[in-house]
Short mmCIF file of C-alpha atoms in Angstrom, two decimals:
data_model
loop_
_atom_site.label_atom_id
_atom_site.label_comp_id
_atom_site.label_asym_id
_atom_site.label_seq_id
_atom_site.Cartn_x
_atom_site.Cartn_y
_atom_site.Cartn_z
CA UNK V 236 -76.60 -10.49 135.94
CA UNK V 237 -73.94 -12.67 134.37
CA UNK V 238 -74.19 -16.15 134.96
CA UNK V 239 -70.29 -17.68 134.04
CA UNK V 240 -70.90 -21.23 134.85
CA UNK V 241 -74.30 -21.62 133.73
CA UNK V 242 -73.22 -20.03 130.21
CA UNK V 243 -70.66 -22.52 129.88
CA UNK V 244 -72.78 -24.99 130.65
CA UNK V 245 -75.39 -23.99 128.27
CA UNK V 246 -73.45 -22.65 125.43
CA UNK V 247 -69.74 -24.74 125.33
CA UNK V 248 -70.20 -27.24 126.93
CA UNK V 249 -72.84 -29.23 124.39
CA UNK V 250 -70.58 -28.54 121.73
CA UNK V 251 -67.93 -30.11 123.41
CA UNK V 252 -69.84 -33.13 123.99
CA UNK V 253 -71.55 -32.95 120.54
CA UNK V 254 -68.11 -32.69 119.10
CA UNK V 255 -66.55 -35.53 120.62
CA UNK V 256 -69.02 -37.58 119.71
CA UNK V 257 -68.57 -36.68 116.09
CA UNK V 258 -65.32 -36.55 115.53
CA UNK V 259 -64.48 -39.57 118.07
CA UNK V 260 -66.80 -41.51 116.10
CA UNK V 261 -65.23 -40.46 112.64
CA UNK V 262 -61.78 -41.91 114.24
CA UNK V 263 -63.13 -44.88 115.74
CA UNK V 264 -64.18 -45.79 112.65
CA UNK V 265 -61.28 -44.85 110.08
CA UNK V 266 -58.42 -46.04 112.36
CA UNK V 267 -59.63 -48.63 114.43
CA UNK V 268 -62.58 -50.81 112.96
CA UNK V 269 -61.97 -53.95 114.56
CA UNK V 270 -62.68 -52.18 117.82
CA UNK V 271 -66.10 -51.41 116.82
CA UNK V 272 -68.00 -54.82 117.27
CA UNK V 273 -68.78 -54.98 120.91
CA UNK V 274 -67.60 -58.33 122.68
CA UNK V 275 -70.75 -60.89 122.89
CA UNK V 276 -71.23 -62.08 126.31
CA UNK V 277 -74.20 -64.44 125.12
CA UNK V 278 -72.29 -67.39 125.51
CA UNK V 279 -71.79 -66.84 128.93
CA UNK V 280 -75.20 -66.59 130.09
CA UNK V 281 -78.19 -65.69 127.94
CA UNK V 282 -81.77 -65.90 129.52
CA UNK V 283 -80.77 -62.64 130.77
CA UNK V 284 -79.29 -60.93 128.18
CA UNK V 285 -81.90 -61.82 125.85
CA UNK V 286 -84.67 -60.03 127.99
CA UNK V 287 -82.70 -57.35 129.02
CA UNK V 288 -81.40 -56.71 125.28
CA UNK V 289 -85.33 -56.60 124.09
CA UNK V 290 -86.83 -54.31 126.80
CA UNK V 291 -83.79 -51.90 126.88
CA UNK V 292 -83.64 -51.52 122.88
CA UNK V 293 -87.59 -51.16 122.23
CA UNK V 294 -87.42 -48.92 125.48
CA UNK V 295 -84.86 -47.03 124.44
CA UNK V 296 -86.00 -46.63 120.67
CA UNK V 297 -89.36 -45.08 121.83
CA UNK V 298 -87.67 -42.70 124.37
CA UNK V 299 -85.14 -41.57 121.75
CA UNK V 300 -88.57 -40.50 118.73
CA UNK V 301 -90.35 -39.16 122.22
CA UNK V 302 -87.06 -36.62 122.30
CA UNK V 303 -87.02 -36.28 118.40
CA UNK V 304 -90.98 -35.18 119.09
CA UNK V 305 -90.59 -33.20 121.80
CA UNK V 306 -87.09 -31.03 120.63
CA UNK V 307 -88.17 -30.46 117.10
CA UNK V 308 -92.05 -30.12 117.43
CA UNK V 309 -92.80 -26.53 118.32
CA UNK V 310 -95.57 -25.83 120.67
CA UNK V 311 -96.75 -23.67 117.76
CA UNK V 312 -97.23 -26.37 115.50
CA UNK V 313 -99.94 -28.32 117.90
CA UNK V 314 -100.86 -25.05 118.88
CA UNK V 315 -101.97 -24.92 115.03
CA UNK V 316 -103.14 -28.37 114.53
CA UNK V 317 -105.31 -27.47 117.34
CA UNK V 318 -103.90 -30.42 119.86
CA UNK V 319 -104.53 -28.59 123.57
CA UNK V 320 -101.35 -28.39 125.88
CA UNK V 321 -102.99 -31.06 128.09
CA UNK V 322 -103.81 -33.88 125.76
CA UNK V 323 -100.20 -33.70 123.86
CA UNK V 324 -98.73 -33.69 127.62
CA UNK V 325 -101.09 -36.69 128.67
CA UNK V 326 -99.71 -38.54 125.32
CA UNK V 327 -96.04 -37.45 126.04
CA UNK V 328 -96.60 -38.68 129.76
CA UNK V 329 -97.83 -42.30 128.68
CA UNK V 330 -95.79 -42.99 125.84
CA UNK V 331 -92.18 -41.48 127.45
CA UNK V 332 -93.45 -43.34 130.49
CA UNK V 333 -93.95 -46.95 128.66
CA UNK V 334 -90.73 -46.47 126.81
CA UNK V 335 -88.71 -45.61 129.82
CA UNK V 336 -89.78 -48.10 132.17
CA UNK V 337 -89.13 -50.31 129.63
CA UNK V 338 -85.99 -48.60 128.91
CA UNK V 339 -85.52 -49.05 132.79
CA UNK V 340 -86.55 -52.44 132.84
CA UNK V 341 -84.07 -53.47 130.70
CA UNK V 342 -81.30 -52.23 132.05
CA UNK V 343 -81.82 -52.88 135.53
CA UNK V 344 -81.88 -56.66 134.02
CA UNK V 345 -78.48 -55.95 131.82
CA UNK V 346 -76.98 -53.90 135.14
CA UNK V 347 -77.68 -56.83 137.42
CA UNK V 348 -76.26 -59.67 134.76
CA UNK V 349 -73.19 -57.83 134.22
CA UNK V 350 -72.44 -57.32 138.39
CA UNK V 351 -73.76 -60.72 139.55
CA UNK V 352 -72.84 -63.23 137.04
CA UNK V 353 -69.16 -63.79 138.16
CA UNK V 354 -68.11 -65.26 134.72
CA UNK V 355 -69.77 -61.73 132.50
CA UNK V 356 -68.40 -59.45 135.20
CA UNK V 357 -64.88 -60.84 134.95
CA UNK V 358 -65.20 -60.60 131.13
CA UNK V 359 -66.38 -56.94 131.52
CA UNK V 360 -63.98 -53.66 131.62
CA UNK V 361 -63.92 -51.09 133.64
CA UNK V 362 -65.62 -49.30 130.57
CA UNK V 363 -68.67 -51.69 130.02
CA UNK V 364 -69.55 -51.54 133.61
CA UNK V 365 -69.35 -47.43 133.72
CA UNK V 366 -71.65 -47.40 130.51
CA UNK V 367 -74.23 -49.85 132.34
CA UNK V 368 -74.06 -47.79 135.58
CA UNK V 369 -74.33 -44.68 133.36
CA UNK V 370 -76.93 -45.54 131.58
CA UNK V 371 -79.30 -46.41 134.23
CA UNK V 372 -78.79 -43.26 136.00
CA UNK V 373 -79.71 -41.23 132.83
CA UNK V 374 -83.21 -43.16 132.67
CA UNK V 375 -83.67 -42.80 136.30
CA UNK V 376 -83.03 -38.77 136.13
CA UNK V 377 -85.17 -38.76 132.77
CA UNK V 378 -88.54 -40.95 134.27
CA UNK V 379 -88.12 -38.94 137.93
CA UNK V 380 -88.01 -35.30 135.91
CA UNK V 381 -90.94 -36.85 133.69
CA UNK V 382 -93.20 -37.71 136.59
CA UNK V 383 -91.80 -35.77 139.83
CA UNK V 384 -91.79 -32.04 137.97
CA UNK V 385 -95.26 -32.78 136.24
CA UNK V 386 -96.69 -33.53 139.88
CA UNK V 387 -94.59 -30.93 142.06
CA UNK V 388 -94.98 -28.19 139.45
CA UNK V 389 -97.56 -28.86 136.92
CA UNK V 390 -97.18 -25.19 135.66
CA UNK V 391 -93.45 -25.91 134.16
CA UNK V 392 -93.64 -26.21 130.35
CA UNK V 393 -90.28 -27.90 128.78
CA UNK V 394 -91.40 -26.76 125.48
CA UNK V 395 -91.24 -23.04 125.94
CA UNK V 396 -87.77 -22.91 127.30
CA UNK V 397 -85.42 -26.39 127.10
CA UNK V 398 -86.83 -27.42 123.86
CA UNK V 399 -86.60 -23.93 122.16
CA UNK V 400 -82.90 -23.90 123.54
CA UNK V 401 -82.83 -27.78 122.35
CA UNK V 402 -83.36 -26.48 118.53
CA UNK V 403 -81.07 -23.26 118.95
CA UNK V 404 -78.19 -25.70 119.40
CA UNK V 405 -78.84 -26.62 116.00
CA UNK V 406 -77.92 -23.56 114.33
CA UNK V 407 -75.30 -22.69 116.67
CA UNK V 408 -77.02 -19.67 118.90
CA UNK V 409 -78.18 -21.37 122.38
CA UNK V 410 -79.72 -18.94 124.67
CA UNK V 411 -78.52 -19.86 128.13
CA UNK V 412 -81.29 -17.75 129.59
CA UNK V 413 -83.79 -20.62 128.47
CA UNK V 414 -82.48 -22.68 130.92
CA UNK V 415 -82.09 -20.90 134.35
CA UNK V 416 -85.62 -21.75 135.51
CA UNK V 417 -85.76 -25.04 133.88
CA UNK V 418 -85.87 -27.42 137.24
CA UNK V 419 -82.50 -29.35 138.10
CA UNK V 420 -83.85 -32.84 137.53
CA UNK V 421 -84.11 -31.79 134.04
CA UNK V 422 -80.81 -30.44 133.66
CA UNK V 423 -79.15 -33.14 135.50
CA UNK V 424 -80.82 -35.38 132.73
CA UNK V 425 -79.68 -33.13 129.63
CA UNK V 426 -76.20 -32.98 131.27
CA UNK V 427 -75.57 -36.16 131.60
CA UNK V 428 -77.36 -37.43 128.75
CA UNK V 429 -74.84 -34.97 126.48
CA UNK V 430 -71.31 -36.58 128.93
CA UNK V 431 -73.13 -39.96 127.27
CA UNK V 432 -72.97 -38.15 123.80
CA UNK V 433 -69.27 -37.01 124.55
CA UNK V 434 -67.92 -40.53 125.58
CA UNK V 435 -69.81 -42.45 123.01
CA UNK V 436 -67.23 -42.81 120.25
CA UNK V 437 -64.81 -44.59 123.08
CA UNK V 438 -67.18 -46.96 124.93
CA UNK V 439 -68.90 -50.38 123.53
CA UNK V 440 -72.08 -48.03 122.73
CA UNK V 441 -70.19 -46.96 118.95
CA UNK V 442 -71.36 -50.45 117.99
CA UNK V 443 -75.25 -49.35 117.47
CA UNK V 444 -73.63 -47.38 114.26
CA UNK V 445 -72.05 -50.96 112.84
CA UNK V 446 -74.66 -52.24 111.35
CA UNK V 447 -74.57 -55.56 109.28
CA UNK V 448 -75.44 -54.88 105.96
CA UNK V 449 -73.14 -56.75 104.20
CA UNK V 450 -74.91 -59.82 105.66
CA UNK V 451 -78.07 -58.32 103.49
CA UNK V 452 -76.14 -59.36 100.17
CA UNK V 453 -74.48 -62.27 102.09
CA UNK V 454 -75.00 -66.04 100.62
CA UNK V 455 -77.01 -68.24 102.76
CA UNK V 456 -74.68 -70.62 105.01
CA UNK V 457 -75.95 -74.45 104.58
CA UNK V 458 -75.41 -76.37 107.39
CA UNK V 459 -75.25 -79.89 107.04
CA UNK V 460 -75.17 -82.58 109.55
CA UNK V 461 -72.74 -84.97 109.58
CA UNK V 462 -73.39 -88.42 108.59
CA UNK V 463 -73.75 -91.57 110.71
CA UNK V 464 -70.71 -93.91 109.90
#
């Protein structure tokens, strides 16, 4: 039985997403540099930002190996190591767990800064607030299809269907039939999580790729204070 929508889902749709976020980045880059840099807030208010900044990036750092792990480790490969299905499941559950409630942490704390504190909010586009707002749903859908699918059905197994479709993406022959029985929370969290990939390259998010290595090479600035007349 043909399944239109789900095939386009499964099969176009990533690319588009995966395509955007390529080539949008590629332009972003070559024709508009100065819009890379994301606006600094910190002068605004920074107790907040500062705690939010930490737990969201060393959240978000460990959730983003804990993907690498579990897309591009086959089941075969603990299979052979001789890791049981339980224990790497128990490890997955505690270490995606940590890193996305303190992925979740974060941005709850970022989230509330940006809506409460009238002076960052009315420095904020429409843009920076849709990314915050985004964001947090994504780790919410990814924590409640970590923890509500392993305890309502313990029997699903995301490496013998969304991660083998996860890897075919990668040389361009996704099986969309890997995914009809994978549970909604989970593909609400790969779909949105791929619209994140798509509107990257246009949202303050394209300045994780800018990083500052010239100021590796840079000269030290001396600061000197000014004398007492």
């Amino acid at each position: 039985m043909a399944h239109p929508v789900q095939w386009f889902i499964w099969t176009v749709y990533p690319y588009l997403m995966l395509g955007s976020f390529i080539f949008g980045t590629i332009i972003r880059f070559a024709f508009y540099p100065a819009s890379v840099t994301a606006k600094s807030s910190e002068l605004l208010e920074k107790r907040r930002l500062m705690r939010g900044s930490i737990f969201f990036h060393v959240g978000i750092i460990m959730v983003f190996f804990g993907h690498i792990v579990g897309i591009f480790i086959p089941k075969v490969w603990t299979d052979a190591l001789g890791i049981p299905n339980e224990v790497y499941h128990m490890f997955a559950l505690v270490a995606g767990g940590l890193g996305g409630l303190a992925a979740l942490i974060g941005m709850l704390i970022l989230t509330y800064r940006r809506f409460s504190d009238v002076r960052v909010h009315m420095t904020s586009t429409l843009s920076d607030l849709i990314v915050n707002v985004s964001l947090l749903i994504i780790i919410i859908l990814g924590l409640s299809a970590t923890f509500i699918v392993s305890a309502t059905q313990p029997e699903f197994n995301y490496r013998e269907n969304l991660s083998i479709w996860g890897r075919q993406l990668f040389y361009f022959r996704p099986n969309y039939l890997l995914m009809l029985n994978v549970p909604l929370l989970f593909k609400a969290h790969v779909f949105f999580g791929l619209a994140i990939f798509g509107f990257f390259p246009y949202t303050r998010l394209v300045h994780a790729f800018a990083l500052p290595i010239r100021y590796i090479k840079r000269r030290y600035l001396v600061y000197r204070k000014r004398p007492q007349l």
